[in-house]
Each structure stands twice: as structure tokens, then as C-alpha cells.
């Protein structure tokens, strides 16, 4: 019998009705042995996720504000599920313990992790599966990265003793023995680590859309689903904003060649998206796989005559960023220009200082700063070595009068990234989508 690891996202576990669907999906296939849940998400758009409420509790404690009201909302959401699905579990001792610890100043990571912990207990009781705490099997090293060897050995050793188990997503054990969470959306990564650890045949990631779509459905009306995509393409799209799955998810499964399926909890019969290794031959040249984008970047353009012949110029420029503790996203260059594309979250209030230091250290002829930029990636293995793709993309944007501030084509040729004004973001994605898909 094969082994499937199944991860369910927050919307799939948002209430009793969603959990009924999840239970049906799990019970429909004997191979769905290991279940990784996220904390319950939003039932309606205006609501807050359990994880957000937990972070709010932590913030309240920092400000000496009582958490009773917020914590009661959390309690009620779990109790609604337990009552409605008739789960035989007593959560009260857990609520008491968690509330006491949060009120007593527990860390943000501990606090946030309790959303997954509690729903894990509920699901295990509902399904009759064993509960395995990821704190005992997922380990981070002293740099805050996953300790792959230890985690793999422990997930394998511990989980294969259980024929069926629920393992909460989003957290593990830090180097200092305390709870540590992954970045937001990180239950996707937990699922991937578990799939690797148990040598799963497939990692199913269940969410609220029928797979990875060719563009964000909040930007393009009814985008087409992607049937098959390679790990590399997925990483590019996920990193650039297709946040249906966390971009770091692919690393554990890719090494072992475990395929990932993205499926829709609300429409389980839809085919979804299959993520696989590079398939080698590309039969559909000239096509794109998907488009994704992110806002909130600043582009600094540095101009200096004969910059291309000057030894060490790039190093001097980048050392200004290094000294200021800032990383950059892209650095396209021309004969006399270099552009630095930097996420605003990196820049903080350091922009003026960085510009001053670039002027004194690198003596450019001119420096231009473009704030409010958005990056858009057009990705596809079918684009590689196909002439005319870039021209088609630029024509589509030109027709809509969209100004392109930056162009960067990865050397793998599966990705063209452009920088546009934030105000043009949606229009640009729609224009590219129409040019290539409709
Ligand atoms: P989950 O709670 O299941 O982890 P997420 O909210 O993290 O789900 O991710 C699913 C959401 O990702 C979708 O509802 C959709 O709005 C958004 N999304 C953004 N870009 C894409 C894309 N290219 N394809 C599919 N969904 C996307
Ligand atoms: N619950 C966490 C979050 O909201 C992790 C996850 O959903 O994957 O970010
Ligand atoms: Mg998610």
C-alpha cells in the first residue's frame, strides 16, 4: 500500500462544515495516512484567522492588556467544531494551560503554534488517528534553519511506528529546546518535511482553489488551472507571489522526487495541479506556465560611464548594502548602469543613508530612485530558447501604456521579471495573461 501525506490549509479547517469535507476526503483513501493541519482560517473574508488571534493575544500581553476577550473567541471557535462534529475530546485543560502560559509571557512562536496544536488534537480524536507533536520530530539548527538529518531520521523513526497519525503544521523544536514556528503559511513546509521523512508516494496539499492557477484569481477573472508544473517553475511562481503554496515547500520533496498535488477541498474531483521534476523535453514551446507578482519594491538605478570595465565596482556597491544589513532581489546591469531592486521591508528607513554611501563609495555619475515598484514574473519552461516571447510580453504592456522600469531574464530562461509602477500592477498582469492565454 502506498503512503500519502495530506496537508489541509486554514480555510479547509475553518469550521465544522469544512472539517466534514476534510474527514470525507481522508476516509475516501486508505493511503492518506499522515495528516498535517493548519490552524483554522477565516470562515468569511472579514474574519481573523486563529493564528492572527493568537498573535494578537501575544501583542496584548506585551502591552499589559488582558487577553480574556480575544482568547474566548479562540475557545469558541474550537468548541463549535468539537460540538458540531461530536468529537470526544476535552479541550478545557489545554485551553487553561495555554491561556496561563500566554498570559505569563510565553514567546510569540509558542503562542502562534497553539492554533495548529489544538486543531491537531481535535482531528486526531475525530479520525481515530494517533497524535504526534512536531516538537518531537522537527528540529531547527542554531541558524534557525531545518536540521535536515536529525529531522529526517526522527520523522522516519517515529512516524513509521504509527500507521496513521495527525501531525500539526507550522512548528517544531528550536536549537534551544523551545518551540519555533516556520514563516507564515509554513504548514505547507511541515507537510513536505513529513512526506520526505516517511518516503511518501505523494504529498497532497488541500486548499480552497483547484490547484495552482495561471494567475492570482484575485487579479485575473477565472484564470486557467495549471495541470502539471515542475518544482523549479513552482518555486519561481510561489516566491513571486502565487502564495497558494509556500515557496520553500518544494525543497524536501524535490530531493526525494516526491510529487506534490494541489487539490481543492471544496471540489475534490477537480484534477488540481501536479508538481514534478523537470520533465526534460518541452513539447509546448512558446507557451507560458504562469504569472505572479509582488508589490512594495524600490529600484535604485546607478549610472557611471564605463562601469562595465571597472574592476570591483559591483563589489563596492553591494558592500554598501551588506554594511547596512540589506539584501537585494535583483541586480540587472547594462554597459553604464546597474539597477538594485530591493524589497521595501528590507530598506526600512535606510534608503537615504544607503544613497549617501553609494555616492561616496561608488561615485556614480547619477543615482535615480524609483519607489512604489511592483515586480511581475512570467514563468514557463516552454519559454526557454523561444524567440519572440519577450517581444510579445513588451507589446502587451506597451498597448496598455505601461512603463517598464526594469527587465531581468534569469539565465535559466524560464523566467522574465519586469518592474512596473505599483498602480499598473493589476493591469500589467491582466495584459500579459490576455496576450499569452486568451
Ligand atoms: P491555505 O489556507 O489552504 O494554505 P492559502 O490562502 O495560503 O490557502 O492559499 C490559497 C489562496 O492563494 C487562494 O485562495 C488564492 O486566493 C491565492 N492565490 C494567489 N495566487 C494564486 C495562484 N496563482 N493560484 C492559485 N491561488 C492563488
Ligand atoms: N497558521 C499559520 C499561518 O496562518 C501557518 C499556515 O497556515 O500554514 O500562517
Ligand atoms: Mg497557505
Short mmCIF file of C-alpha atoms and ligand atoms in Angstrom, two decimals:
data_model
loop_
_atom_site.label_atom_id
_atom_site.label_comp_id
_atom_site.label_asym_id
_atom_site.label_seq_id
_atom_site.Cartn_x
_atom_site.Cartn_y
_atom_site.Cartn_z
CA UNK A 1 0.00 0.00 0.00
CA UNK A 2 1.25 3.48 -0.82
CA UNK A 3 1.66 6.34 1.63
CA UNK A 4 0.09 9.75 1.13
CA UNK A 5 0.79 12.78 3.31
CA UNK A 6 -2.14 15.19 3.24
CA UNK A 7 -1.93 18.80 4.37
CA UNK A 8 -5.08 20.87 4.84
CA UNK A 9 -4.91 24.67 4.86
CA UNK A 10 -6.74 27.08 7.16
CA UNK A 11 -9.84 27.54 5.01
CA UNK A 12 -10.23 23.76 4.71
CA UNK A 13 -10.45 23.61 8.53
CA UNK A 14 -12.24 26.87 9.21
CA UNK A 15 -15.41 25.34 10.69
CA UNK A 16 -17.31 22.12 11.31
CA UNK A 17 -18.73 22.02 7.80
CA UNK A 18 -15.28 22.30 6.21
CA UNK A 19 -13.95 19.66 8.60
CA UNK A 20 -16.72 17.32 7.49
CA UNK A 21 -15.36 17.63 3.92
CA UNK A 22 -11.81 17.02 5.17
CA UNK A 23 -12.89 13.89 7.03
CA UNK A 24 -14.63 12.59 3.90
CA UNK A 25 -11.51 13.18 1.78
CA UNK A 26 -9.24 11.41 4.27
CA UNK A 27 -11.57 8.46 4.73
CA UNK A 28 -12.03 8.04 0.97
CA UNK A 29 -8.45 6.78 0.59
CA UNK A 30 -6.73 4.29 2.92
CA UNK A 31 -3.36 5.60 1.77
CA UNK A 32 -3.96 9.04 3.36
CA UNK A 33 -2.03 8.01 6.46
CA UNK A 34 -0.38 11.21 7.70
CA UNK A 35 -2.45 14.37 8.11
CA UNK A 36 -0.90 17.82 8.58
CA UNK A 37 -3.39 20.54 9.56
CA UNK A 38 -3.07 24.35 9.58
CA UNK A 39 -4.87 26.31 12.27
CA UNK A 40 -8.49 27.16 11.35
CA UNK A 41 -8.56 30.10 8.93
CA UNK A 42 -11.24 32.59 8.01
CA UNK A 43 -14.86 31.49 7.59
CA UNK A 44 -15.66 34.79 5.92
CA UNK A 45 -13.30 37.37 4.43
CA UNK A 46 -13.77 39.88 7.24
CA UNK A 47 -12.90 37.38 9.98
CA UNK A 48 -9.47 36.80 11.52
CA UNK A 49 -7.55 33.53 11.32
CA UNK A 50 -6.89 31.69 14.59
CA UNK A 51 -3.16 32.33 14.08
CA UNK A 52 -3.79 36.09 13.82
CA UNK A 53 -5.88 36.00 17.00
CA UNK A 54 -3.07 34.19 18.80
CA UNK A 55 -0.51 36.76 17.67
CA UNK A 56 -2.94 39.39 18.91
CA UNK A 57 -3.03 37.70 22.34
CA UNK A 58 0.76 37.83 22.42
CA UNK A 59 0.76 41.53 21.49
CA UNK A 60 -1.83 42.24 24.19
CA UNK A 61 0.33 40.61 26.84
CA UNK A 62 3.30 42.72 25.72
CA UNK A 63 1.17 45.83 26.27
CA UNK A 64 -0.28 44.56 29.58
CA UNK A 65 -3.76 44.31 28.04
CA UNK A 66 -5.89 41.36 29.28
CA UNK A 67 -6.39 38.59 26.72
CA UNK A 68 -9.69 37.16 28.05
CA UNK A 69 -11.88 38.55 25.29
CA UNK A 70 -9.68 37.51 22.37
CA UNK A 71 -8.85 34.15 23.89
CA UNK A 72 -12.57 33.45 24.36
CA UNK A 73 -13.12 33.93 20.60
CA UNK A 74 -10.45 31.29 20.01
CA UNK A 75 -12.01 28.91 22.55
CA UNK A 76 -15.46 29.34 20.98
CA UNK A 77 -14.22 28.52 17.51
CA UNK A 78 -12.73 25.20 18.64
CA UNK A 79 -15.73 24.36 20.82
CA UNK A 80 -18.11 24.98 17.88
CA UNK A 81 -16.16 22.42 15.86
CA UNK A 82 -15.96 19.86 18.67
CA UNK A 83 -19.70 20.13 19.44
CA UNK A 84 -20.85 20.14 15.85
CA UNK A 85 -18.70 17.18 14.77
CA UNK A 86 -19.37 15.41 18.08
CA UNK A 87 -15.68 14.88 18.82
CA UNK A 88 -14.98 13.15 22.12
CA UNK A 89 -12.19 15.32 23.45
CA UNK A 90 -11.94 17.61 26.46
CA UNK A 91 -10.08 20.73 25.39
CA UNK A 92 -10.63 22.65 28.64
CA UNK A 93 -7.36 21.59 30.33
CA UNK A 94 -5.48 22.60 27.17
CA UNK A 95 -7.23 26.00 26.99
CA UNK A 96 -6.40 26.64 30.66
CA UNK A 97 -2.76 25.65 30.24
CA UNK A 98 -2.28 27.65 27.04
CA UNK A 99 -4.01 30.75 28.38
CA UNK A 100 -1.90 30.65 31.51
CA UNK A 101 1.30 30.35 29.53
CA UNK A 102 0.40 33.12 27.07
CA UNK A 103 -0.67 35.44 29.92
CA UNK A 104 2.59 34.61 31.68
CA UNK A 105 4.60 35.97 28.75
CA UNK A 106 5.17 32.88 26.55
CA UNK A 107 7.01 33.58 23.28
CA UNK A 108 5.24 34.64 20.08
CA UNK A 109 6.27 31.34 18.48
CA UNK A 110 4.81 29.23 21.28
CA UNK A 111 1.63 31.31 21.24
CA UNK A 112 1.11 31.10 17.47
CA UNK A 113 1.86 27.38 17.35
CA UNK A 114 -1.11 26.55 19.61
CA UNK A 115 -3.56 27.05 16.71
CA UNK A 116 -2.15 24.04 14.87
CA UNK A 117 -1.61 22.11 18.11
CA UNK A 118 -5.28 22.35 19.13
CA UNK A 119 -6.76 21.52 15.73
CA UNK A 120 -4.31 18.59 15.55
CA UNK A 121 -5.74 17.18 18.79
CA UNK A 122 -9.29 17.65 17.51
CA UNK A 123 -8.60 15.98 14.16
CA UNK A 124 -6.75 13.05 15.72
CA UNK A 125 -9.71 12.39 18.04
CA UNK A 126 -12.21 12.80 15.20
CA UNK A 127 -10.39 10.48 12.81
CA UNK A 128 -9.18 7.98 15.41
CA UNK A 129 -5.58 8.72 14.34
CA UNK A 130 -2.57 8.99 16.68
CA UNK A 131 -1.35 12.49 17.58
CA UNK A 132 2.35 13.17 17.05
CA UNK A 133 3.68 16.53 18.20
CA UNK A 134 6.07 18.05 15.61
CA UNK A 135 8.02 19.46 18.56
CA UNK A 136 9.38 15.93 18.98
CA UNK A 137 10.29 15.26 15.37
CA UNK A 138 11.06 18.53 13.54
CA UNK A 139 14.28 20.26 14.58
CA UNK A 140 15.86 23.60 13.72
CA UNK A 141 19.62 24.20 13.92
CA UNK A 142 21.36 27.13 15.61
CA UNK A 143 20.95 29.23 12.45
CA UNK A 144 17.17 28.79 12.61
CA UNK A 145 17.16 26.50 9.57
CA UNK A 146 15.80 22.97 9.49
CA UNK A 147 18.25 20.37 10.78
CA UNK A 148 17.58 18.06 7.86
CA UNK A 149 19.44 14.95 9.03
CA UNK A 150 18.02 14.90 12.54
CA UNK A 151 14.51 15.79 11.39
CA UNK A 152 14.51 13.17 8.69
CA UNK A 153 15.81 10.45 10.98
CA UNK A 154 13.32 11.30 13.72
CA UNK A 155 10.25 11.73 11.46
CA UNK A 156 11.05 8.40 9.85
CA UNK A 157 11.72 6.54 13.09
CA UNK A 158 8.76 7.96 14.98
CA UNK A 159 6.07 8.16 12.31
CA UNK A 160 6.52 4.75 10.76
CA UNK A 161 5.55 3.30 14.15
CA UNK A 162 2.11 4.83 13.62
CA UNK A 163 0.05 3.53 10.75
CA UNK A 164 -2.00 6.70 10.82
CA UNK A 165 -1.20 9.97 12.54
CA UNK A 166 -2.02 13.67 12.71
CA UNK A 167 1.00 15.98 12.92
CA UNK A 168 0.19 19.69 13.40
CA UNK A 169 1.81 22.03 10.87
CA UNK A 170 3.79 25.26 11.29
CA UNK A 171 6.20 24.49 14.16
CA UNK A 172 8.99 22.36 15.52
CA UNK A 173 11.75 22.44 18.13
CA UNK A 174 14.42 25.17 18.08
CA UNK A 175 18.09 24.63 18.88
CA UNK A 176 17.47 25.87 22.43
CA UNK A 177 14.68 23.32 23.01
CA UNK A 178 11.88 25.89 22.67
CA UNK A 179 9.02 25.93 20.18
CA UNK A 180 9.84 27.63 16.90
CA UNK A 181 7.45 28.36 14.04
CA UNK A 182 8.09 28.42 10.32
CA UNK A 183 7.32 31.63 8.39
CA UNK A 184 3.62 32.42 7.85
CA UNK A 185 1.95 29.83 5.66
CA UNK A 186 4.57 27.35 6.85
CA UNK A 187 2.33 24.33 7.38
CA UNK A 188 2.98 23.65 3.69
CA UNK A 189 6.65 23.15 4.63
CA UNK A 190 5.76 20.81 7.52
CA UNK A 191 3.79 18.63 5.09
CA UNK A 192 6.73 18.46 2.75
CA UNK A 193 9.15 17.51 5.55
CA UNK A 194 6.81 14.78 6.76
CA UNK A 195 6.36 13.47 3.20
CA UNK A 196 10.13 13.25 2.86
CA UNK A 197 10.55 11.61 6.27
CA UNK A 198 8.08 8.80 5.63
CA UNK A 199 9.10 8.37 1.96
CA UNK A 200 5.57 9.20 0.83
CA UNK A 201 4.43 8.34 -2.66
CA UNK A 202 2.71 11.69 -2.94
CA UNK A 203 2.25 14.87 -0.92
CA UNK A 204 -1.28 16.22 -1.28
CA UNK A 205 -1.78 19.86 -0.40
CA UNK A 206 -5.50 20.61 0.02
CA UNK A 207 -6.64 24.23 -0.21
CA UNK A 208 -9.52 26.41 -1.41
CA UNK A 209 -8.67 26.62 -5.13
CA UNK A 210 -8.47 23.87 -7.75
CA UNK A 211 -4.70 23.88 -7.95
CA UNK A 212 -2.16 26.46 -8.93
CA UNK A 213 -3.84 28.83 -11.36
CA UNK A 214 -2.07 30.65 -14.18
CA UNK A 215 -2.50 33.93 -12.29
CA UNK A 216 -3.83 35.12 -8.94
CA UNK A 217 -7.63 34.72 -9.09
CA UNK A 218 -7.92 38.00 -7.19
CA UNK A 219 -6.30 39.78 -10.16
CA UNK A 220 -7.43 37.83 -13.24
CA UNK A 221 -11.01 36.58 -13.66
CA UNK A 222 -11.19 32.82 -13.67
CA UNK A 223 -7.58 32.04 -14.56
CA UNK A 224 -6.90 28.63 -16.05
CA UNK A 225 -5.58 25.94 -13.73
CA UNK A 226 -2.09 24.57 -14.38
CA UNK A 227 -2.24 20.78 -14.80
CA UNK A 228 1.45 19.99 -14.44
CA UNK A 229 4.33 22.17 -13.34
CA UNK A 230 7.96 21.49 -12.43
CA UNK A 231 9.42 22.17 -8.97
CA UNK A 232 11.56 24.93 -10.47
CA UNK A 233 8.65 26.76 -12.07
CA UNK A 234 6.60 26.41 -8.92
CA UNK A 235 9.38 27.84 -6.79
CA UNK A 236 9.64 30.89 -9.09
CA UNK A 237 5.88 31.50 -9.11
CA UNK A 238 5.37 30.84 -5.40
CA UNK A 239 8.29 33.08 -4.44
CA UNK A 240 6.95 35.82 -6.71
CA UNK A 241 3.53 35.85 -5.10
CA UNK A 242 1.50 32.80 -6.14
CA UNK A 243 1.05 32.11 -2.46
CA UNK A 244 -1.24 29.13 -2.82
CA UNK A 245 1.77 27.18 -1.55
CA UNK A 246 4.80 28.39 0.42
CA UNK A 247 7.82 28.75 -1.88
CA UNK A 248 10.10 26.77 0.47
CA UNK A 249 7.77 23.77 0.31
CA UNK A 250 9.48 22.15 -2.62
CA UNK A 251 12.94 21.59 -1.14
CA UNK A 252 12.33 18.47 0.99
CA UNK A 253 10.15 16.73 -1.59
CA UNK A 254 12.23 17.70 -4.60
CA UNK A 255 15.31 15.95 -3.29
CA UNK A 256 13.39 12.71 -2.99
CA UNK A 257 11.40 13.28 -6.19
CA UNK A 258 8.08 13.04 -4.32
CA UNK A 259 5.31 14.53 -6.46
CA UNK A 260 3.08 17.22 -4.93
CA UNK A 261 -0.59 17.60 -5.78
CA UNK A 262 -2.51 20.77 -5.04
CA UNK A 263 -6.19 19.96 -4.62
CA UNK A 264 -9.40 21.76 -3.72
CA UNK A 265 -11.16 20.64 -0.52
CA UNK A 266 -14.39 22.16 -1.82
CA UNK A 267 -14.16 20.43 -5.22
CA UNK A 268 -12.21 17.23 -4.57
CA UNK A 269 -12.97 15.79 -8.00
CA UNK A 270 -11.23 18.63 -9.86
CA UNK A 271 -7.87 17.40 -11.16
CA UNK A 272 -5.78 20.07 -9.40
CA UNK A 273 -2.09 20.66 -10.14
CA UNK A 274 0.67 18.05 -10.20
CA UNK A 275 4.19 19.26 -9.35
CA UNK A 276 7.01 17.08 -10.64
CA UNK A 277 10.70 17.07 -11.52
CA UNK A 278 11.83 18.69 -14.75
CA UNK A 279 10.23 16.58 -17.40
CA UNK A 280 13.06 17.03 -19.89
CA UNK A 281 11.57 17.52 -23.32
CA UNK A 282 9.31 20.51 -23.67
CA UNK A 283 6.59 19.86 -26.17
CA UNK A 284 4.81 23.16 -25.91
CA UNK A 285 7.41 25.79 -26.80
CA UNK A 286 6.24 29.39 -26.86
CA UNK A 287 3.77 28.95 -24.03
CA UNK A 288 3.95 30.27 -20.51
CA UNK A 289 3.11 28.35 -17.35
CA UNK A 290 2.01 31.18 -15.11
CA UNK A 291 2.30 34.80 -13.98
CA UNK A 292 2.83 36.06 -10.44
CA UNK A 293 3.82 39.34 -8.86
CA UNK A 294 4.62 41.21 -5.68
CA UNK A 295 4.35 44.84 -4.67
CA UNK A 296 6.46 47.07 -2.40
CA UNK A 297 9.87 47.32 -4.02
CA UNK A 298 12.26 50.20 -4.60
CA UNK A 299 14.62 50.32 -7.56
CA UNK A 300 17.87 52.26 -7.35
CA UNK A 301 19.48 52.92 -10.73
CA UNK A 302 23.18 53.78 -10.68
CA UNK A 303 24.82 55.21 -13.78
CA UNK A 304 28.54 55.59 -14.37
CA UNK A 305 30.41 55.72 -17.67
CA UNK A 306 32.47 52.59 -18.48
CA UNK A 307 31.09 50.84 -15.40
CA UNK A 308 31.35 47.52 -17.22
CA UNK A 309 35.13 47.76 -17.47
CA UNK A 310 35.70 48.86 -13.89
CA UNK A 311 37.04 46.08 -11.70
CA UNK A 312 35.38 45.70 -8.29
CA UNK A 313 32.54 48.18 -8.90
CA UNK A 314 29.80 45.62 -8.21
CA UNK A 315 31.55 44.51 -5.04
CA UNK A 316 31.82 48.08 -3.73
CA UNK A 317 28.17 48.70 -4.48
CA UNK A 318 26.97 45.54 -2.81
CA UNK A 319 29.16 46.09 0.21
CA UNK A 320 27.13 49.26 0.90
CA UNK A 321 24.07 47.03 1.16
CA UNK A 322 25.94 44.48 3.22
CA UNK A 323 27.15 47.02 5.74
CA UNK A 324 23.56 48.23 6.13
CA UNK A 325 22.23 44.69 6.54
CA UNK A 326 20.09 44.88 3.39
CA UNK A 327 19.61 42.09 0.84
CA UNK A 328 18.63 42.73 -2.78
CA UNK A 329 16.23 40.89 -5.01
CA UNK A 330 17.67 41.53 -8.49
CA UNK A 331 20.61 43.39 -9.98
CA UNK A 332 20.20 43.77 -13.74
CA UNK A 333 23.05 45.68 -15.38
CA UNK A 334 23.86 47.43 -18.65
CA UNK A 335 27.10 48.90 -20.05
CA UNK A 336 26.96 52.01 -17.89
CA UNK A 337 24.17 51.17 -15.42
CA UNK A 338 23.35 48.84 -12.58
CA UNK A 339 19.89 48.64 -11.00
CA UNK A 340 19.35 47.37 -7.48
CA UNK A 341 15.88 46.03 -6.80
CA UNK A 342 15.20 45.96 -3.07
CA UNK A 343 12.11 44.94 -1.09
CA UNK A 344 10.77 47.83 1.00
CA UNK A 345 10.67 45.55 4.03
CA UNK A 346 14.47 45.34 3.74
CA UNK A 347 15.00 49.06 3.31
CA UNK A 348 13.19 50.23 6.41
CA UNK A 349 14.37 53.82 6.92
CA UNK A 350 17.79 53.17 5.49
CA UNK A 351 17.27 54.48 1.94
CA UNK A 352 18.78 57.94 2.41
CA UNK A 353 21.81 56.53 4.21
CA UNK A 354 22.35 53.92 1.51
CA UNK A 355 22.13 56.53 -1.27
CA UNK A 356 24.64 58.74 0.55
CA UNK A 357 27.05 55.85 0.97
CA UNK A 358 26.67 54.75 -2.68
CA UNK A 359 27.55 58.33 -3.69
CA UNK A 360 30.63 58.44 -1.50
CA UNK A 361 31.86 54.86 -2.03
CA UNK A 362 31.00 54.31 -5.71
CA UNK A 363 30.95 57.85 -7.13
CA UNK A 364 28.22 57.30 -9.71
CA UNK A 365 27.51 59.89 -12.44
CA UNK A 366 23.87 59.77 -11.36
CA UNK A 367 21.57 57.89 -9.00
CA UNK A 368 17.81 57.57 -9.52
CA UNK A 369 15.40 56.12 -7.01
CA UNK A 370 12.06 54.63 -8.09
CA UNK A 371 9.81 53.86 -5.10
CA UNK A 372 6.41 52.09 -5.27
CA UNK A 373 7.53 49.47 -7.72
CA UNK A 374 5.99 46.06 -8.29
CA UNK A 375 7.70 43.03 -9.80
CA UNK A 376 5.91 40.65 -12.14
CA UNK A 377 7.33 37.28 -13.13
CA UNK A 378 6.23 35.46 -16.25
CA UNK A 379 7.36 31.88 -15.88
CA UNK A 380 7.43 28.81 -18.09
CA UNK A 381 9.77 26.07 -19.21
CA UNK A 382 8.10 26.40 -22.63
CA UNK A 383 9.55 29.93 -22.85
CA UNK A 384 13.17 28.81 -22.84
CA UNK A 385 15.02 29.41 -26.08
CA UNK A 386 11.81 30.52 -27.80
CA UNK A 387 12.37 33.73 -29.74
CA UNK A 388 9.69 36.38 -29.57
CA UNK A 389 8.38 35.70 -26.07
CA UNK A 390 9.85 38.86 -24.59
CA UNK A 391 8.66 40.92 -27.57
CA UNK A 392 5.12 39.62 -27.12
CA UNK A 393 5.22 40.49 -23.43
CA UNK A 394 6.51 44.01 -24.02
CA UNK A 395 3.98 44.61 -26.82
CA UNK A 396 1.15 43.59 -24.49
CA UNK A 397 2.34 46.10 -21.88
CA UNK A 398 3.05 48.80 -24.48
CA UNK A 399 -0.51 48.56 -25.79
CA UNK A 400 -1.76 49.41 -22.30
CA UNK A 401 0.77 52.26 -21.96
CA UNK A 402 2.51 50.54 -19.07
CA UNK A 403 6.00 51.79 -18.39
CA UNK A 404 8.58 49.07 -17.73
CA UNK A 405 11.22 50.26 -15.25
CA UNK A 406 13.29 47.11 -15.11
CA UNK A 407 13.74 43.87 -17.02
CA UNK A 408 15.55 40.81 -15.75
CA UNK A 409 15.65 37.50 -17.51
CA UNK A 410 17.02 34.65 -15.41
CA UNK A 411 19.81 32.73 -17.13
CA UNK A 412 17.67 29.59 -16.92
CA UNK A 413 15.37 31.35 -19.40
CA UNK A 414 12.26 30.09 -17.66
CA UNK A 415 11.54 33.47 -16.14
CA UNK A 416 11.20 37.08 -17.30
CA UNK A 417 10.82 39.59 -14.48
CA UNK A 418 9.71 43.15 -15.07
CA UNK A 419 9.40 46.10 -12.72
CA UNK A 420 6.36 48.39 -13.11
CA UNK A 421 4.70 51.13 -11.07
CA UNK A 422 2.52 49.68 -8.29
CA UNK A 423 -0.51 51.42 -9.81
CA UNK A 424 -0.03 49.40 -13.02
CA UNK A 425 0.36 46.06 -11.23
CA UNK A 426 -3.08 44.54 -11.84
CA UNK A 427 -3.40 45.94 -15.37
CA UNK A 428 0.04 44.58 -16.31
CA UNK A 429 -0.78 41.05 -15.09
CA UNK A 430 -4.11 41.13 -16.91
CA UNK A 431 -2.40 42.33 -20.11
CA UNK A 432 0.23 39.58 -20.01
CA UNK A 433 -2.42 36.96 -19.26
CA UNK A 434 -4.57 38.08 -22.21
CA UNK A 435 -1.60 38.14 -24.57
CA UNK A 436 -0.47 34.60 -23.81
CA UNK A 437 -3.60 32.78 -22.71
CA UNK A 438 -6.79 34.23 -24.10
P1 LIG B 1 -4.44 27.60 2.62
O1 LIG B 1 -5.17 28.24 3.74
O2 LIG B 1 -5.14 26.39 2.09
O3 LIG B 1 -3.00 27.35 2.92
P2 LIG B 1 -3.81 29.99 1.13
O4 LIG B 1 -4.76 31.10 1.44
O5 LIG B 1 -2.48 30.01 1.76
O6 LIG B 1 -4.55 28.60 1.41
O7 LIG B 1 -3.61 29.90 -0.46
C1 LIG B 1 -4.72 29.80 -1.32
C2 LIG B 1 -5.01 31.15 -1.94
O8 LIG B 1 -3.90 31.57 -2.74
C3 LIG B 1 -6.16 31.15 -2.91
O9 LIG B 1 -7.40 31.27 -2.26
C4 LIG B 1 -5.84 32.34 -3.82
O10 LIG B 1 -6.57 33.49 -3.44
C5 LIG B 1 -4.37 32.62 -3.58
N1 LIG B 1 -3.57 32.63 -4.83
C6 LIG B 1 -2.71 33.62 -5.20
N2 LIG B 1 -2.15 33.31 -6.39
C7 LIG B 1 -2.65 32.11 -6.78
C8 LIG B 1 -2.46 31.29 -7.92
N3 LIG B 1 -1.62 31.63 -8.91
N4 LIG B 1 -3.15 30.13 -7.99
C9 LIG B 1 -3.98 29.76 -7.01
N5 LIG B 1 -4.22 30.52 -5.90
C10 LIG B 1 -3.56 31.67 -5.78
N1 LIG B 2 -1.39 29.05 10.62
C1 LIG B 2 -0.17 29.55 10.06
C2 LIG B 2 -0.44 30.86 9.35
O1 LIG B 2 -1.56 31.35 9.38
C3 LIG B 2 0.53 28.56 9.18
C4 LIG B 2 -0.26 28.08 7.98
O2 LIG B 2 -1.46 28.34 7.87
O3 LIG B 2 0.36 27.42 7.13
O4 LIG B 2 0.44 31.42 8.79
MG1 LIG B 3 -1.30 28.60 2.82
#
